[in-house]
């Protein structure tokens, strides 16, 4: 039905009597997507169109390029304080091996490593591998070696082994504009700076410091409490952190559950005279896509959930209903990403004129205390910064009234040693290398394991195996859960023998024979597994006694055949008949 406040040309005007907020909305028929800004009490709802610009920075020297990790990427460490740092890139000149090492950016911010092997027996113009690093903030150096001589180098200025967090919930998780939020002061606190409007997570690996005017991908408004929380964590843990934010304003735990189940879900706060449906499978799609992309590439320590205000009012959920909805979201998130995904759930319910609700807090505690649930209790927030400026949202107002600072402090108190010792971090997925070979027609064959349910090659094929001409090819890979896997780009020009064989002989190519004399032809090439002569023979050397043209091609370990050698002409002249004297 038509909403009484909706004008198709000019948008919607919400009066102060309806809700003391400004909602920015973009409309499709009977569907709603919105974000919120608490600046004034009424405003037109206007359509926003998001524009993203992102790059894949290549850190390069000479002809070597490093496509991953990008600058400031932070890999989730395990509970023994180390992680494997995935490394991937390309080269153009002949190399024997790729090595890398980690050097702390500042003394005391990690443990330096020796040069470690990334990959040897290089092929197809790429390198892909990993090195082990302890918790810390590093410069990564990469070098290409040929005949024990370093011939190419590259550097990634900042790479971390530390902690990865994803905020989730509603407004006190997402953040509100103009709330006095402080950016991080420590360089080791990171995020990706973009804000989406449609639930998608673009492949953006441009990490930045979580500073004052930075949003937290994919849907966090400003640094909120996470800049200050990040400073506290890196000071205490002495490792870098990266934050993502998949929270969503005004939603209920019911919206999270219904969208996780891929059902239509409607906003309860704005459900006044009409039904406002969330578009794009929001709010849950932001969480799923963040886990499947950033979580898969970097790993995840925990989700940080703060959600309960809308469930207190207007919904008035019971403890059992809240717990059932939240537990379903927890279970689906693990099904969609990893069974070991850790959650930390804040105890929160205070909203506008509705006081703290024991039913909502009880529902949160039911999920926290469920045996074997890998859900940790977070801060109780209903007694923080009372009263609040708008009766619900935290705000840094003055030096003696710093609500966001209090929120950061309380999150930090619960992210304690017990949590880091007993939570189950999910580590980054490994790089997938394609199998490479040549077929009977000497086409390049690239194959990835058929365990990946979603694959798309750069030539448009969605098969697990492609046969292609010479060129550069890459593949986008996802597993059955939708998790992103890295795979290097392959230059099939480089899998073929780069030179054609040269034929030599042990005697002159022209000789006399009575049928028993022969000469030996030898094929000479480097990096060769076998040869194919024009006679059909496959040995390096052949004996010939007949006049003919001979040529040979070589075949390498990939089964790829070289160009034919230059032909050689053998002249086997018959021995003249013995003269008779008469």
Coordinates of C-alpha atoms in Angstrom, one line a residue:
X1 CA 0.0 0.0 0.0
X2 CA 1.1 3.6 -0.5
X3 CA 2.7 5.1 2.6
X4 CA 1.0 8.3 3.7
X5 CA 4.3 10.0 4.0
X6 CA 5.7 8.8 0.7
X7 CA 5.9 11.1 -2.3
X8 CA 7.3 9.4 -5.4
X9 CA 8.8 12.6 -6.7
X10 CA 10.2 14.2 -3.5
X11 CA 10.6 11.3 -1.2
X12 CA 9.3 10.9 2.3
X13 CA 8.9 13.5 5.1
X14 CA 9.0 12.0 8.6
X15 CA 7.7 14.3 11.3
X16 CA 9.3 14.7 14.7
X17 CA 6.3 13.0 16.2
X18 CA 7.0 9.8 14.3
X19 CA 10.7 9.3 15.1
X20 CA 13.4 11.7 16.1
X21 CA 15.8 10.8 13.3
X22 CA 16.6 11.4 9.7
X23 CA 16.4 8.4 7.4
X24 CA 18.0 8.5 4.1
X25 CA 16.2 6.1 1.8
X26 CA 16.3 4.7 -1.7
X27 CA 13.1 3.2 -2.9
X28 CA 12.0 0.4 -5.2
X29 CA 8.4 -0.7 -5.3
X30 CA 7.4 -2.0 -1.9
X31 CA 11.0 -2.3 -0.8
X32 CA 13.2 -0.2 1.4
X33 CA 16.8 0.4 2.0
X34 CA 18.0 3.1 4.3
X35 CA 20.7 4.4 6.5
X36 CA 20.3 6.9 9.3
X37 CA 21.8 10.2 10.5
X38 CA 20.8 11.7 13.8
X39 CA 21.4 15.3 13.0
X40 CA 17.9 16.8 12.9
X41 CA 14.4 15.9 13.8
X42 CA 12.8 15.7 10.3
X43 CA 14.0 15.7 6.7
X44 CA 13.1 14.5 3.3
X45 CA 14.2 11.0 2.6
X46 CA 16.4 11.2 -0.5
X47 CA 18.0 8.7 -2.8
X48 CA 21.7 8.1 -2.6
X49 CA 23.8 6.5 -5.3
X50 CA 27.1 5.0 -4.1
X51 CA 30.2 5.3 -6.1
X52 CA 33.2 3.2 -5.3
X53 CA 36.7 3.5 -6.6
X54 CA 39.1 0.7 -5.6
X55 CA 42.4 -0.5 -6.8
X56 CA 44.5 -3.6 -6.4
X57 CA 47.9 -1.9 -5.6
X58 CA 50.8 -3.8 -6.9
X59 CA 54.0 -3.4 -4.9
X60 CA 56.7 -3.9 -7.5
X61 CA 60.3 -3.7 -8.4
X62 CA 61.8 -4.4 -11.8
X63 CA 59.4 -7.0 -13.3
X64 CA 58.1 -8.6 -10.1
X65 CA 54.7 -7.6 -8.8
X66 CA 53.0 -8.6 -5.6
X67 CA 49.2 -8.8 -5.8
X68 CA 48.7 -10.1 -2.2
X69 CA 49.0 -9.2 0.5
X70 CA 48.2 -5.6 0.0
X71 CA 49.5 -2.8 2.2
X72 CA 48.2 -2.9 5.8
X73 CA 46.5 -6.3 5.5
X74 CA 46.3 -8.0 8.9
X75 CA 46.1 -11.8 9.1
X76 CA 44.3 -13.5 12.0
X77 CA 46.7 -15.2 14.3
X78 CA 46.0 -18.5 16.1
X79 CA 46.1 -19.0 19.9
X80 CA 49.8 -19.8 19.7
X81 CA 50.4 -16.2 18.3
X82 CA 51.3 -17.0 14.7
X83 CA 49.7 -17.1 11.3
X84 CA 50.7 -18.1 7.8
X85 CA 50.9 -15.0 5.6
X86 CA 49.7 -15.8 2.1
X87 CA 51.9 -14.3 -0.7
X88 CA 51.0 -14.1 -4.4
X89 CA 52.3 -12.3 -7.4
X90 CA 53.9 -12.5 -10.9
X91 CA 57.3 -12.3 -12.6
X92 CA 58.5 -12.1 -16.1
X93 CA 62.1 -13.2 -16.2
X94 CA 63.5 -16.6 -15.4
X95 CA 63.8 -17.3 -11.6
X96 CA 64.7 -20.3 -9.6
X97 CA 62.8 -19.4 -6.4
X98 CA 60.9 -16.7 -4.5
X99 CA 61.8 -16.0 -0.8
X100 CA 60.3 -13.5 1.7
X101 CA 61.0 -12.2 5.2
X102 CA 59.3 -10.1 7.8
X103 CA 61.0 -7.3 9.7
X104 CA 59.2 -5.4 12.5
X105 CA 58.4 -1.8 11.6
X106 CA 59.5 -0.8 15.1
X107 CA 61.6 -2.6 17.7
X108 CA 59.3 -4.7 19.9
X109 CA 56.5 -4.9 17.4
X110 CA 57.1 -8.5 16.3
X111 CA 59.8 -11.1 15.7
X112 CA 61.9 -10.8 12.6
X113 CA 62.1 -13.9 10.3
X114 CA 64.9 -15.1 8.2
X115 CA 64.5 -15.4 4.5
X116 CA 61.9 -18.2 4.0
X117 CA 61.0 -20.1 0.8
X118 CA 57.7 -19.0 -0.8
X119 CA 58.0 -21.1 -3.9
X120 CA 60.5 -22.9 -6.0
X121 CA 60.3 -24.7 -9.3
X122 CA 58.5 -21.6 -10.6
X123 CA 56.2 -21.9 -13.5
X124 CA 53.8 -19.9 -15.6
X125 CA 54.9 -16.5 -14.5
X126 CA 53.4 -16.6 -11.0
X127 CA 54.5 -17.3 -7.5
X128 CA 52.1 -18.4 -4.7
X129 CA 52.9 -19.6 -1.2
X130 CA 53.0 -18.6 2.4
X131 CA 55.4 -17.8 5.3
X132 CA 55.0 -18.2 9.0
X133 CA 55.0 -15.1 11.2
X134 CA 54.4 -14.3 14.8
X135 CA 52.0 -11.6 16.0
X136 CA 53.4 -8.2 15.0
X137 CA 53.5 -5.3 12.5
X138 CA 56.0 -5.8 9.7
X139 CA 57.6 -4.7 6.5
X140 CA 57.5 -7.6 4.1
X141 CA 60.4 -8.1 1.6
X142 CA 60.2 -10.5 -1.3
X143 CA 63.0 -11.5 -3.6
X144 CA 63.5 -13.5 -6.7
X145 CA 66.6 -15.6 -7.0
X146 CA 68.4 -17.0 -10.1
X147 CA 71.5 -19.1 -9.8
X148 CA 71.9 -18.0 -6.1
X149 CA 71.8 -14.3 -7.2
X150 CA 69.0 -11.9 -6.2
X151 CA 67.7 -10.5 -9.4
X152 CA 64.3 -9.0 -8.4
X153 CA 62.9 -7.6 -5.2
X154 CA 59.6 -6.1 -4.0
X155 CA 58.3 -4.7 -0.7
X156 CA 55.0 -4.5 1.1
X157 CA 55.4 -1.6 3.5
X158 CA 53.1 -2.9 6.2
X159 CA 51.7 -6.3 6.9
X160 CA 50.2 -7.5 10.2
X161 CA 49.7 -10.7 12.1
X162 CA 47.1 -9.9 14.7
X163 CA 43.3 -9.7 15.3
X164 CA 40.3 -9.4 12.9
X165 CA 36.9 -8.3 14.3
X166 CA 33.5 -7.8 12.6
X167 CA 31.0 -5.6 14.3
X168 CA 27.3 -6.6 13.9
X169 CA 24.0 -5.6 15.3
X170 CA 22.2 -2.3 15.0
X171 CA 22.9 1.4 15.5
X172 CA 25.2 1.2 18.6
X173 CA 27.3 -1.2 16.5
X174 CA 27.1 0.5 13.2
X175 CA 27.7 4.0 14.4
X176 CA 26.0 7.4 14.1
X177 CA 27.4 10.5 12.4
X178 CA 28.5 13.5 14.4
X179 CA 28.8 11.6 17.6
X180 CA 32.3 12.8 18.5
X181 CA 33.9 9.5 17.5
X182 CA 37.7 9.4 17.8
X183 CA 39.9 7.8 15.2
X184 CA 42.7 5.5 16.2
X185 CA 46.0 7.2 17.1
X186 CA 48.0 4.0 16.7
X187 CA 49.1 3.2 13.2
X188 CA 48.4 -0.5 13.8
X189 CA 44.6 -0.1 13.8
X190 CA 43.2 -0.7 10.4
X191 CA 40.1 -1.0 8.2
X192 CA 38.9 -0.6 4.6
X193 CA 37.3 2.8 4.0
X194 CA 34.0 2.4 2.1
X195 CA 30.3 2.3 2.9
X196 CA 27.9 0.3 0.8
X197 CA 24.2 0.8 0.0
X198 CA 23.2 -2.5 -1.5
X199 CA 24.6 -5.3 0.6
X200 CA 27.5 -6.0 -1.7
X201 CA 31.1 -6.2 -0.7
X202 CA 33.3 -5.1 -3.6
X203 CA 36.7 -6.7 -3.8
X204 CA 38.4 -3.8 -2.1
X205 CA 41.7 -4.5 -0.4
X206 CA 42.8 -0.9 0.1
X207 CA 43.4 -1.0 3.9
X208 CA 43.9 2.3 5.7
X209 CA 44.4 3.4 9.3
X210 CA 41.1 3.7 11.2
X211 CA 41.5 7.5 11.5
X212 CA 39.0 10.3 12.2
X213 CA 37.1 10.5 9.0
X214 CA 37.1 6.9 7.9
X215 CA 34.1 4.6 7.5
X216 CA 34.5 0.9 8.4
X217 CA 33.6 -1.4 5.5
X218 CA 31.1 -2.5 4.5
X219 CA 28.6 -0.5 6.5
X220 CA 30.1 1.3 9.5
X221 CA 29.6 5.0 10.0
X222 CA 32.9 6.6 11.0
X223 CA 35.3 5.1 13.5
X224 CA 32.5 5.0 16.2
X225 CA 34.0 3.3 19.3
X226 CA 36.3 1.1 17.3
X227 CA 39.1 3.6 16.8
X228 CA 39.5 3.9 20.6
X229 CA 38.9 0.2 21.1
X230 CA 41.6 -0.6 18.5
X231 CA 44.1 1.7 20.3
X232 CA 43.4 -0.2 23.6
X233 CA 43.8 -3.6 22.0
X234 CA 47.0 -2.9 20.2
X235 CA 48.6 -1.3 23.3
X236 CA 47.6 -4.3 25.4
X237 CA 48.2 -7.2 22.9
X238 CA 51.0 -5.6 20.9
X239 CA 49.6 -6.8 17.7
X240 CA 47.7 -5.0 14.9
X241 CA 44.0 -5.2 14.5
X242 CA 41.6 -4.7 11.6
X243 CA 37.9 -3.9 12.0
X244 CA 34.9 -4.5 9.6
X245 CA 31.4 -3.4 10.4
X246 CA 28.3 -5.2 9.0
X247 CA 25.8 -3.7 11.5
X248 CA 22.6 -2.0 10.4
X249 CA 20.5 0.8 11.9
X250 CA 17.0 0.2 13.5
X251 CA 16.9 -3.5 12.8
X252 CA 15.6 -6.2 15.1
X253 CA 17.0 -9.6 15.8
X254 CA 14.0 -10.8 13.8
X255 CA 15.3 -9.0 10.8
X256 CA 18.7 -10.6 11.2
X257 CA 17.1 -14.1 11.5
X258 CA 14.6 -13.7 8.6
X259 CA 17.3 -12.2 6.2
X260 CA 19.7 -15.0 7.2
X261 CA 17.0 -17.5 6.2
X262 CA 16.7 -15.5 2.9
X263 CA 13.1 -14.6 3.7
X264 CA 11.5 -11.2 3.2
X265 CA 11.9 -9.0 6.3
X266 CA 10.3 -5.7 7.2
X267 CA 11.5 -2.8 9.3
X268 CA 9.6 -2.5 12.6
X269 CA 10.5 1.1 13.5
X270 CA 9.2 2.5 10.2
X271 CA 6.3 0.1 9.8
X272 CA 3.8 3.0 10.1
X273 CA 0.8 2.8 7.7
X274 CA 2.7 0.5 5.4
X275 CA 5.3 -2.2 5.1
X276 CA 8.9 -1.3 4.5
X277 CA 10.8 -4.3 3.2
X278 CA 14.6 -4.4 3.3
X279 CA 16.2 -4.8 -0.1
X280 CA 19.2 -6.9 -1.1
X281 CA 18.7 -9.5 1.6
X282 CA 19.8 -6.9 4.2
X283 CA 20.8 -6.8 7.0
X284 CA 22.3 -10.3 7.0
X285 CA 23.8 -10.1 3.4
X286 CA 26.4 -7.6 4.7
X287 CA 27.6 -10.0 7.3
X288 CA 27.6 -13.0 5.0
X289 CA 29.5 -11.2 2.3
X290 CA 32.0 -9.7 4.8
X291 CA 32.7 -13.2 6.2
X292 CA 33.0 -14.8 2.7
X293 CA 35.4 -12.2 1.4
X294 CA 37.4 -10.5 4.2
X295 CA 37.0 -13.4 6.6
X296 CA 38.2 -15.9 4.0
X297 CA 41.2 -13.9 2.9
X298 CA 42.3 -12.7 6.4
X299 CA 40.6 -14.9 9.0
X300 CA 38.4 -13.8 11.9
X301 CA 38.8 -13.8 15.6
X302 CA 35.2 -12.9 16.5
X303 CA 32.0 -11.1 15.7
X304 CA 31.1 -8.3 18.1
X305 CA 27.3 -8.2 18.5
X306 CA 25.4 -5.3 20.1
X307 CA 21.7 -5.5 19.3
X308 CA 18.6 -5.3 21.4
X309 CA 17.2 -1.8 21.4
X310 CA 14.5 -2.4 18.7
X311 CA 13.7 -5.8 20.3
X312 CA 12.9 -3.9 23.6
X313 CA 10.8 -1.3 21.8
X314 CA 8.7 -1.5 19.8
X315 CA 9.0 -5.3 19.6
X316 CA 9.0 -6.2 23.3
X317 CA 10.4 -9.7 22.7
X318 CA 10.5 -12.3 25.4
X319 CA 13.9 -13.9 26.4
X320 CA 13.0 -17.1 24.7
X321 CA 12.0 -15.5 21.4
X322 CA 15.1 -13.3 21.4
X323 CA 17.4 -16.2 22.1
X324 CA 15.8 -18.4 19.4
X325 CA 16.2 -15.7 16.8
X326 CA 19.8 -14.9 17.7
X327 CA 20.8 -18.5 17.9
X328 CA 19.5 -19.1 14.4
X329 CA 21.6 -16.2 13.1
X330 CA 24.7 -17.7 14.9
X331 CA 24.1 -21.1 13.4
X332 CA 23.5 -19.8 9.9
X333 CA 26.6 -17.6 10.1
X334 CA 28.7 -20.7 10.9
X335 CA 27.0 -22.7 8.1
X336 CA 27.8 -19.8 5.7
X337 CA 31.4 -19.4 6.8
X338 CA 33.0 -21.7 9.3
X339 CA 31.8 -23.9 12.1
X340 CA 34.3 -22.4 14.5
X341 CA 33.2 -18.8 14.1
X342 CA 33.3 -17.1 17.5
X343 CA 30.7 -14.6 18.7
X344 CA 30.8 -12.1 21.5
X345 CA 27.4 -10.8 22.5
X346 CA 26.9 -7.5 24.4
X347 CA 24.0 -7.2 26.9
X348 CA 22.0 -4.3 25.6
X349 CA 18.4 -3.2 25.5
X350 CA 18.1 0.5 26.5
X351 CA 16.2 2.6 24.0
X352 CA 14.5 6.0 23.9
X353 CA 12.0 6.1 26.8
X354 CA 12.1 2.4 27.4
X355 CA 14.4 1.3 30.3
X356 CA 16.7 -1.7 30.4
X357 CA 14.6 -4.9 29.7
X358 CA 15.5 -8.1 31.6
X359 CA 13.8 -10.2 28.9
X360 CA 16.2 -9.0 26.2
X361 CA 19.2 -9.3 28.5
X362 CA 18.0 -12.8 29.5
X363 CA 17.7 -13.8 25.8
X364 CA 21.2 -12.6 25.2
X365 CA 22.5 -14.6 28.2
X366 CA 20.7 -17.7 27.1
X367 CA 22.8 -17.7 23.9
X368 CA 26.0 -16.8 25.8
X369 CA 25.6 -19.6 28.4
X370 CA 24.5 -22.4 26.0
X371 CA 27.0 -25.2 26.5
X372 CA 29.6 -25.5 23.7
X373 CA 28.2 -22.6 21.8
X374 CA 31.5 -20.6 21.4
X375 CA 29.6 -17.4 22.3
X376 CA 31.2 -15.1 24.8
X377 CA 29.6 -12.5 27.0
X378 CA 30.2 -8.9 26.1
X379 CA 29.7 -5.7 28.0
X380 CA 26.5 -4.7 29.7
X381 CA 25.8 -1.3 28.2
X382 CA 22.4 -0.3 29.6
X383 CA 24.1 1.5 32.5
X384 CA 26.7 3.4 30.4
X385 CA 26.4 7.2 29.8
X386 CA 23.0 7.7 31.5
X387 CA 21.3 9.8 30.4
X388 CA 22.3 9.8 26.7
X389 CA 21.8 12.7 24.4
X390 CA 19.0 11.0 22.4
X391 CA 18.2 8.4 25.1
X392 CA 19.7 5.6 23.1
X393 CA 23.0 6.3 21.3
X394 CA 26.4 6.8 22.7
X395 CA 28.2 10.0 22.1
X396 CA 31.4 11.8 23.1
X397 CA 30.0 15.1 24.3
X398 CA 32.6 16.6 26.6
X399 CA 35.8 15.5 28.5
X400 CA 33.6 14.3 31.4
X401 CA 30.9 12.8 29.3
X402 CA 32.5 10.5 26.8
X403 CA 29.9 7.7 25.9
X404 CA 31.9 6.2 23.0
X405 CA 35.0 6.1 25.1
X406 CA 33.0 4.3 27.8
X407 CA 31.7 1.8 25.2
X408 CA 35.2 1.2 23.9
X409 CA 36.6 0.7 27.4
X410 CA 33.9 -1.8 28.2
X411 CA 34.4 -3.8 25.0
X412 CA 38.1 -3.9 25.9
X413 CA 37.4 -5.2 29.4
X414 CA 35.6 -8.2 28.0
X415 CA 38.1 -8.9 25.2
X416 CA 40.3 -10.2 28.0
X417 CA 42.9 -12.9 28.3
X418 CA 40.3 -15.6 28.9
X419 CA 38.6 -14.6 25.7
X420 CA 41.8 -14.8 23.6
X421 CA 42.9 -18.1 25.2
X422 CA 39.6 -19.8 24.7
X423 CA 37.9 -18.4 21.6
X424 CA 38.4 -20.2 18.3
X425 CA 39.9 -18.0 15.6
X426 CA 39.3 -18.9 12.0
X427 CA 42.5 -18.5 9.9
X428 CA 42.8 -17.3 6.3
X429 CA 42.1 -19.7 3.5
X430 CA 45.1 -21.0 1.5
X431 CA 45.9 -20.0 -2.0
X432 CA 44.7 -22.4 -4.7
X433 CA 47.1 -23.1 -7.6
X434 CA 45.7 -24.4 -10.8
X435 CA 47.0 -27.6 -12.3
X436 CA 48.7 -26.8 -15.6
X437 CA 49.4 -29.1 -18.6
X438 CA 49.1 -29.2 -22.4
X439 CA 46.7 -31.5 -24.2
X440 CA 47.2 -33.5 -27.4
X441 CA 46.5 -30.4 -29.5
X442 CA 49.2 -28.5 -27.5
X443 CA 46.6 -26.2 -26.0
X444 CA 47.1 -25.0 -22.4
X445 CA 45.0 -26.9 -19.9
X446 CA 44.2 -25.1 -16.6
X447 CA 42.3 -27.1 -14.0
X448 CA 41.1 -26.3 -10.4
X449 CA 39.8 -28.8 -8.0
X450 CA 36.1 -29.6 -8.6
X451 CA 35.4 -29.1 -4.9
X452 CA 34.8 -25.5 -5.7
X453 CA 31.2 -24.9 -6.5
X454 CA 31.7 -21.5 -8.0
X455 CA 34.5 -20.8 -10.5
X456 CA 34.7 -18.2 -13.3
X457 CA 37.7 -17.9 -15.5
X458 CA 38.8 -14.6 -17.1
X459 CA 37.7 -16.0 -20.5
X460 CA 34.2 -16.4 -19.2
X461 CA 34.2 -20.2 -18.7
X462 CA 32.6 -21.5 -15.5
X463 CA 34.0 -25.0 -15.9
X464 CA 36.7 -26.4 -13.5
X465 CA 39.0 -27.0 -16.5
X466 CA 39.7 -24.9 -19.6
X467 CA 41.8 -25.5 -22.7
X468 CA 43.1 -22.3 -24.1
X469 CA 45.5 -20.7 -26.5
X470 CA 48.6 -18.8 -25.2
X471 CA 47.7 -15.9 -23.0
X472 CA 47.2 -14.7 -19.4
X473 CA 44.3 -16.3 -17.4
X474 CA 42.9 -16.1 -13.9
X475 CA 40.0 -17.6 -12.0
X476 CA 37.7 -16.4 -9.3
X477 CA 37.0 -19.2 -6.8
X478 CA 34.4 -19.7 -4.1
X479 CA 33.7 -22.8 -2.1
X480 CA 30.2 -24.2 -1.4
X481 CA 29.8 -21.7 1.5
X482 CA 30.7 -18.8 -0.8
X483 CA 34.1 -18.2 0.7
X484 CA 36.6 -16.4 -1.6
X485 CA 39.9 -18.2 -2.4
X486 CA 42.9 -16.6 -4.0
X487 CA 44.3 -18.1 -7.1
X488 CA 47.2 -16.6 -9.1
X489 CA 47.0 -15.4 -12.7
X490 CA 48.8 -17.7 -15.1
X491 CA 50.8 -16.7 -18.2
X492 CA 50.5 -19.7 -20.4
X493 CA 53.1 -18.3 -22.8
X494 CA 55.7 -19.3 -20.2
X495 CA 54.7 -22.9 -19.8
X496 CA 55.9 -23.8 -23.3
X497 CA 59.6 -24.5 -24.1
X498 CA 61.0 -21.1 -24.8
X499 CA 63.5 -22.2 -27.5
X500 CA 63.3 -24.8 -30.2
X501 CA 65.8 -27.7 -30.1
X502 CA 69.0 -27.6 -32.1
X503 CA 70.1 -30.7 -34.0
X504 CA 73.8 -31.7 -34.1
X505 CA 75.4 -34.7 -35.7
X506 CA 78.4 -36.8 -34.9
X507 CA 79.5 -36.9 -38.6
X508 CA 79.0 -35.0 -41.8
X509 CA 75.4 -34.8 -42.9
X510 CA 76.5 -36.1 -46.3
X511 CA 78.2 -39.5 -46.3
X512 CA 78.5 -42.7 -48.3
X513 CA 76.9 -45.8 -47.1
X514 CA 76.5 -49.4 -48.2
X515 CA 73.3 -49.6 -46.1
X516 CA 75.0 -50.2 -42.8
X517 CA 76.7 -46.9 -42.2
X518 CA 74.7 -44.4 -40.2
X519 CA 75.2 -41.1 -38.5
X520 CA 73.8 -40.0 -35.1
X521 CA 71.6 -36.9 -34.8
X522 CA 71.2 -35.3 -31.3
X523 CA 68.5 -32.9 -30.1
X524 CA 69.7 -30.2 -27.7
X525 CA 67.5 -28.1 -25.6
X526 CA 67.1 -27.0 -21.9
X527 CA 64.3 -27.8 -19.5
X528 CA 63.1 -30.8 -21.6
X529 CA 61.5 -34.0 -20.5
X530 CA 61.4 -35.8 -23.9
X531 CA 61.7 -35.2 -27.7
X532 CA 59.5 -36.0 -30.7
X533 CA 61.4 -36.6 -33.9
X534 CA 59.9 -36.4 -37.4
X535 CA 60.6 -40.2 -37.5
X536 CA 58.3 -40.7 -34.5
X537 CA 61.2 -41.5 -32.1
X538 CA 61.2 -39.9 -28.7
X539 CA 64.8 -40.3 -27.6
X540 CA 67.3 -37.5 -27.5
X541 CA 69.6 -39.2 -30.0
X542 CA 68.6 -41.1 -33.2
X543 CA 70.6 -43.0 -35.8
X544 CA 69.8 -42.4 -39.4
X545 CA 71.1 -44.0 -42.6
X546 CA 68.6 -42.7 -45.2
X547 CA 68.6 -39.5 -47.1
X548 CA 65.8 -37.3 -45.8
X549 CA 65.0 -34.1 -43.9
X550 CA 64.9 -34.5 -40.2
X551 CA 63.4 -32.2 -37.5
X552 CA 62.6 -32.5 -33.8
X553 CA 60.4 -30.8 -31.1
X554 CA 60.8 -31.0 -27.4
X555 CA 58.3 -31.6 -24.7
X556 CA 58.6 -30.3 -21.1
X557 CA 57.1 -31.4 -17.8
X558 CA 53.8 -29.8 -18.6
X559 CA 53.5 -31.9 -21.7
X560 CA 53.8 -28.8 -23.8
X561 CA 55.6 -29.1 -27.2
X562 CA 58.0 -26.6 -28.6
X563 CA 58.3 -25.2 -32.0
X564 CA 60.0 -27.5 -34.5
X565 CA 63.7 -27.3 -34.9
X566 CA 65.3 -26.2 -38.1
X567 CA 65.3 -29.0 -40.5
X568 CA 68.5 -30.8 -41.4
X569 CA 69.1 -32.5 -44.7
X570 CA 70.9 -35.8 -44.5
X571 CA 72.4 -37.2 -47.8
X572 CA 73.3 -40.9 -47.6
X573 CA 75.0 -41.5 -50.9
X574 CA 75.4 -45.2 -52.0
X575 CA 78.9 -46.5 -52.1
X576 CA 80.0 -46.7 -55.8
X577 CA 80.2 -50.2 -57.2
X578 CA 83.7 -51.7 -57.1
X579 CA 85.2 -51.2 -60.6
X580 CA 86.2 -54.3 -62.6
X581 CA 89.4 -54.4 -64.7
X582 CA 89.0 -56.0 -68.0

